[in-house]
mmCIF file of C-alpha atoms in Angstrom:
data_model
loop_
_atom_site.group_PDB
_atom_site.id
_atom_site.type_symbol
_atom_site.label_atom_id
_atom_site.label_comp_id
_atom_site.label_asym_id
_atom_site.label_seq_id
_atom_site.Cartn_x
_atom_site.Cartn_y
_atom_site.Cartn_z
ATOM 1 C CA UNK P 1 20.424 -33.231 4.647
ATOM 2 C CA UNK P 2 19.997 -30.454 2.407
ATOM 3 C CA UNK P 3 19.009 -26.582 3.505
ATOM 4 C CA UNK P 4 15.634 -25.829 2.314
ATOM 5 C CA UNK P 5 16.537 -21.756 2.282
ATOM 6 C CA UNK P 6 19.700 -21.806 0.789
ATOM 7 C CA UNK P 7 19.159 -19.049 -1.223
ATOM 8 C CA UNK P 8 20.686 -15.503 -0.464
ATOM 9 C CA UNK P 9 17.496 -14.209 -1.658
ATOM 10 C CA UNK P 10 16.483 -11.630 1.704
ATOM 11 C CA UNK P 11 12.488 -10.771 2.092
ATOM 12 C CA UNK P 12 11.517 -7.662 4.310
ATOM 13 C CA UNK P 13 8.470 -7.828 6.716
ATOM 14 C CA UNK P 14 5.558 -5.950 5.415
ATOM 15 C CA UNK P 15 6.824 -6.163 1.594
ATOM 16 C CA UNK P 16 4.440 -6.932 -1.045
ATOM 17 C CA UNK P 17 5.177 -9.972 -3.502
ATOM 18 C CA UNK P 18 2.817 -10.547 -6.951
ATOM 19 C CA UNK P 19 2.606 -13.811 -8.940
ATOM 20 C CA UNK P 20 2.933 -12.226 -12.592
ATOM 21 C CA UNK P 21 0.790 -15.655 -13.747
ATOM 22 C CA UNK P 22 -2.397 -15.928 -11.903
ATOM 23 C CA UNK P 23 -1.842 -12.493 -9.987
ATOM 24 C CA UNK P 24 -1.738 -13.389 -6.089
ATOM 25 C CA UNK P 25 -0.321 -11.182 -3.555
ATOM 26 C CA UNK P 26 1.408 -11.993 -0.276
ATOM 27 C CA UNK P 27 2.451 -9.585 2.002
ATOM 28 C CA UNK P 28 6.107 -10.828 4.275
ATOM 29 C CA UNK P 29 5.262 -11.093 7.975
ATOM 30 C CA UNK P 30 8.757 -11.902 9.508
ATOM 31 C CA UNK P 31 11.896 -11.303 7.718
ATOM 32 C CA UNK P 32 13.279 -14.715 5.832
ATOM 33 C CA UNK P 33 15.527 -15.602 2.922
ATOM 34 C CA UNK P 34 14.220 -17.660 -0.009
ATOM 35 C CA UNK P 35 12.366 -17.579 -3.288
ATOM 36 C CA UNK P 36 8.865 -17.199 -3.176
ATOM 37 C CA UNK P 37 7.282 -19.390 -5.652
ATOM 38 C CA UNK P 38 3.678 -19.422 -6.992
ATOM 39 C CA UNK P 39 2.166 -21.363 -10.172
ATOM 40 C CA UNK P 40 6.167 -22.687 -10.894
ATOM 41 C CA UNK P 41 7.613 -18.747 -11.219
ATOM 42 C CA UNK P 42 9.548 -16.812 -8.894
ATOM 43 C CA UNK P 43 6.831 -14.292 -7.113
ATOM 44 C CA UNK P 44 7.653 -10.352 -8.316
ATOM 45 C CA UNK P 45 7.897 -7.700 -5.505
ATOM 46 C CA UNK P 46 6.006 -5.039 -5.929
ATOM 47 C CA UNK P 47 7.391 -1.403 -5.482
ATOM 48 C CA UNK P 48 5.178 1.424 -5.026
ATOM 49 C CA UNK P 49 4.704 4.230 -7.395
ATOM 50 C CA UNK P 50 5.442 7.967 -5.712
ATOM 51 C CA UNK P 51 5.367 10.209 -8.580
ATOM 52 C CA UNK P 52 2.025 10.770 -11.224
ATOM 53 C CA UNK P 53 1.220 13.144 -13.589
ATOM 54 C CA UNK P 54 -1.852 15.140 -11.106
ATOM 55 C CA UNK P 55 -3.908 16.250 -14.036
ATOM 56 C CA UNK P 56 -4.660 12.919 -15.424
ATOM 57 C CA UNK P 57 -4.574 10.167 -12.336
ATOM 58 C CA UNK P 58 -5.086 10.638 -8.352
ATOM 59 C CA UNK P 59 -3.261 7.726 -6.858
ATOM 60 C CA UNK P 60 -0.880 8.708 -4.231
ATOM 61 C CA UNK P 61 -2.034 8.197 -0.604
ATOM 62 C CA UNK P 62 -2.564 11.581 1.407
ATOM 63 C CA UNK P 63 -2.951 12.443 4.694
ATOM 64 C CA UNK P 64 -5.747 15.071 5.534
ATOM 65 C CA UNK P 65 -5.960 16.582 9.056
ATOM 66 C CA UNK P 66 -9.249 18.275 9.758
ATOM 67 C CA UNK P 67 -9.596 21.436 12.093
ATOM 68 C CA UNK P 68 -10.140 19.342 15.068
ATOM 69 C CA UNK P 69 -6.435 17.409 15.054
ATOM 70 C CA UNK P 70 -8.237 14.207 13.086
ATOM 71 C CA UNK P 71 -6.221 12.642 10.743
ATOM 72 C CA UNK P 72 -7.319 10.655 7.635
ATOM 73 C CA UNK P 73 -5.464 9.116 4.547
ATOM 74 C CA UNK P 74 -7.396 9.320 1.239
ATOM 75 C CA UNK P 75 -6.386 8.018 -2.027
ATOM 76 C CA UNK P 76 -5.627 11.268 -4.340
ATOM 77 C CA UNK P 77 -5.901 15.071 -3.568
ATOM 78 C CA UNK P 78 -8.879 14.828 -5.513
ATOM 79 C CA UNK P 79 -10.412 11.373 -4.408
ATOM 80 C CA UNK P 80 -9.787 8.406 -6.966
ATOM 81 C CA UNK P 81 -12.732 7.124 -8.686
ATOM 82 C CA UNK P 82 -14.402 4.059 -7.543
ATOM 83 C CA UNK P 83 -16.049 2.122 -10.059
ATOM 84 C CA UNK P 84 -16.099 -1.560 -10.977
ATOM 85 C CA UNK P 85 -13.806 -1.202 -14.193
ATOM 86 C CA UNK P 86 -11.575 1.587 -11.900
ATOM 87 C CA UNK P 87 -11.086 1.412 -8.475
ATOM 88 C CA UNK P 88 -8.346 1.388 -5.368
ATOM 89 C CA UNK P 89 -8.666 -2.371 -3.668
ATOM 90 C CA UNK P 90 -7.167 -1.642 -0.026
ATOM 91 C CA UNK P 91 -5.260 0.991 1.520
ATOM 92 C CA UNK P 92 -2.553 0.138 4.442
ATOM 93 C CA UNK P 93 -0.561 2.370 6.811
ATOM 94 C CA UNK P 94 3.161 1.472 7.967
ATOM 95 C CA UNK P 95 4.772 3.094 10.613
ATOM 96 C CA UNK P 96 8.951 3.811 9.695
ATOM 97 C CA UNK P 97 9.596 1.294 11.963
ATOM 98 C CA UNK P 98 7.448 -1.643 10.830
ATOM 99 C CA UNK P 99 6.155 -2.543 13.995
ATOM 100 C CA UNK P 100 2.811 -1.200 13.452
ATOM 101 C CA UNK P 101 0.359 -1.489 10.488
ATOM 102 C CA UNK P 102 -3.335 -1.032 9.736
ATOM 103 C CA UNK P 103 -5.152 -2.291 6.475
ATOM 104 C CA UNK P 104 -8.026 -1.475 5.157
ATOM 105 C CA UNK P 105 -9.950 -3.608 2.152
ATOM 106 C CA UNK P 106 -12.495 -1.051 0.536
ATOM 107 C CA UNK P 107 -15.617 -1.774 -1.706
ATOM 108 C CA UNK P 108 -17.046 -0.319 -4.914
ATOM 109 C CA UNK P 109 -18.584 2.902 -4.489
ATOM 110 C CA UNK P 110 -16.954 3.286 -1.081
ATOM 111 C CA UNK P 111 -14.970 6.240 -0.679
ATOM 112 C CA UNK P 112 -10.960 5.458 -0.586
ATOM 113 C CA UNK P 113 -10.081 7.031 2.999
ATOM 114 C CA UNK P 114 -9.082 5.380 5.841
ATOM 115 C CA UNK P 115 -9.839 7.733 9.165
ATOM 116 C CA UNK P 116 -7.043 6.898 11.907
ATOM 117 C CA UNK P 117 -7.699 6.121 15.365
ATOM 118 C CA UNK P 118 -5.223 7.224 16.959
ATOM 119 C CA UNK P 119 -1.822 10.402 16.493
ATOM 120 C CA UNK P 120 -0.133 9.748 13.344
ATOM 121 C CA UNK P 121 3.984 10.070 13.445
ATOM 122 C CA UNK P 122 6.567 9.249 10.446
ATOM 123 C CA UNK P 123 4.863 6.314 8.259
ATOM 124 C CA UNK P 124 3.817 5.851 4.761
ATOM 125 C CA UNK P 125 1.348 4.479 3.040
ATOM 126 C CA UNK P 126 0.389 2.558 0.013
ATOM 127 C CA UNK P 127 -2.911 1.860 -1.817
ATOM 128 C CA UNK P 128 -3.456 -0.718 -4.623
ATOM 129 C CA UNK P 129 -5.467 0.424 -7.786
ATOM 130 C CA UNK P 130 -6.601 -2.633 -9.879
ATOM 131 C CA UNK P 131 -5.617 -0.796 -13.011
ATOM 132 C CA UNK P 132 -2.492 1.374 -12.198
ATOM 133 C CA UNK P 133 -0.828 -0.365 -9.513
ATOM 134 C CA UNK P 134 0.451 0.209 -5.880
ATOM 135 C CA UNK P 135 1.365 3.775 -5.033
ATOM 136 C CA UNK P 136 3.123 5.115 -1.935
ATOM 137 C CA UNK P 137 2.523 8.619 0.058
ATOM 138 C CA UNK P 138 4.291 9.623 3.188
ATOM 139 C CA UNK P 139 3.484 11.254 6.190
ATOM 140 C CA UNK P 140 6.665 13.008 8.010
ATOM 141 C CA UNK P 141 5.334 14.531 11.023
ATOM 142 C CA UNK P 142 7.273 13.778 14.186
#
């Protein structure tokens, strides 16, 4: 009998994979080797952007902590628009040690913050803007 997952090809929990042809995206649950496929290709994995150019686009992920300890992530310094032709499709939060994450799906016209429930510790997170991509911020508090 042959192996199915021959391949040496190694896929990381909670990394993001993008069919280039019809533009699907899974997200890896448990660690696995193998190819994903969709529509015949290989699937592309997606690497967040961490550096912009902050006087013409607001896409990094930051965390805000107001004066009463509560901590939000937003999408920009100044907050990224949210129009139909422009706007950031979810926002998730992963702990250094991928065993916790939190996602949030976010509609038109809806601000892009996320407000966390409960004390925020080393993670990062990542936002997807339709036009510009996925884009990574970090929050280093121990």
């Amino acid at each position: 009998s042959s192996d199915v997952c021959s391949s040496d090809l190694m896929t990381e929990k909670l990394d993001l994979y993008r069919c280039k042809i019809c533009g699907n995206m899974v997200q890896i649950i448990l660690n696995g080797f193998g190819e994903l496929v969709c529509c015949g290709e290989a699937m592309e994995k997606v690497e967040p952007n961490t550096q912009e150019n902050v006087t013409t686009e607001y896409h990094i992920p930051v965390y805000i902590t107001d004066d009463n300890g509560f901590t939000s992530i937003q999408v920009g310094k100044e907050l990224h628009p949210m129009t139909s032709e422009h706007h950031i499709e979810f926002i998730e939060r992963i702990s250094d040690d991928k065993t916790c994450m939190s996602l949030k799906y976010l509609n038109i016209n809806e601000e892009p913050r996320i407000e966390l429930q409960h004390k925020v510790n080393s993670e990062k997170a990542i936002e997807m803007c339709n036009l510009h991509g996925l884009w990574e911020g970090r929050n280093d508090k121990q």
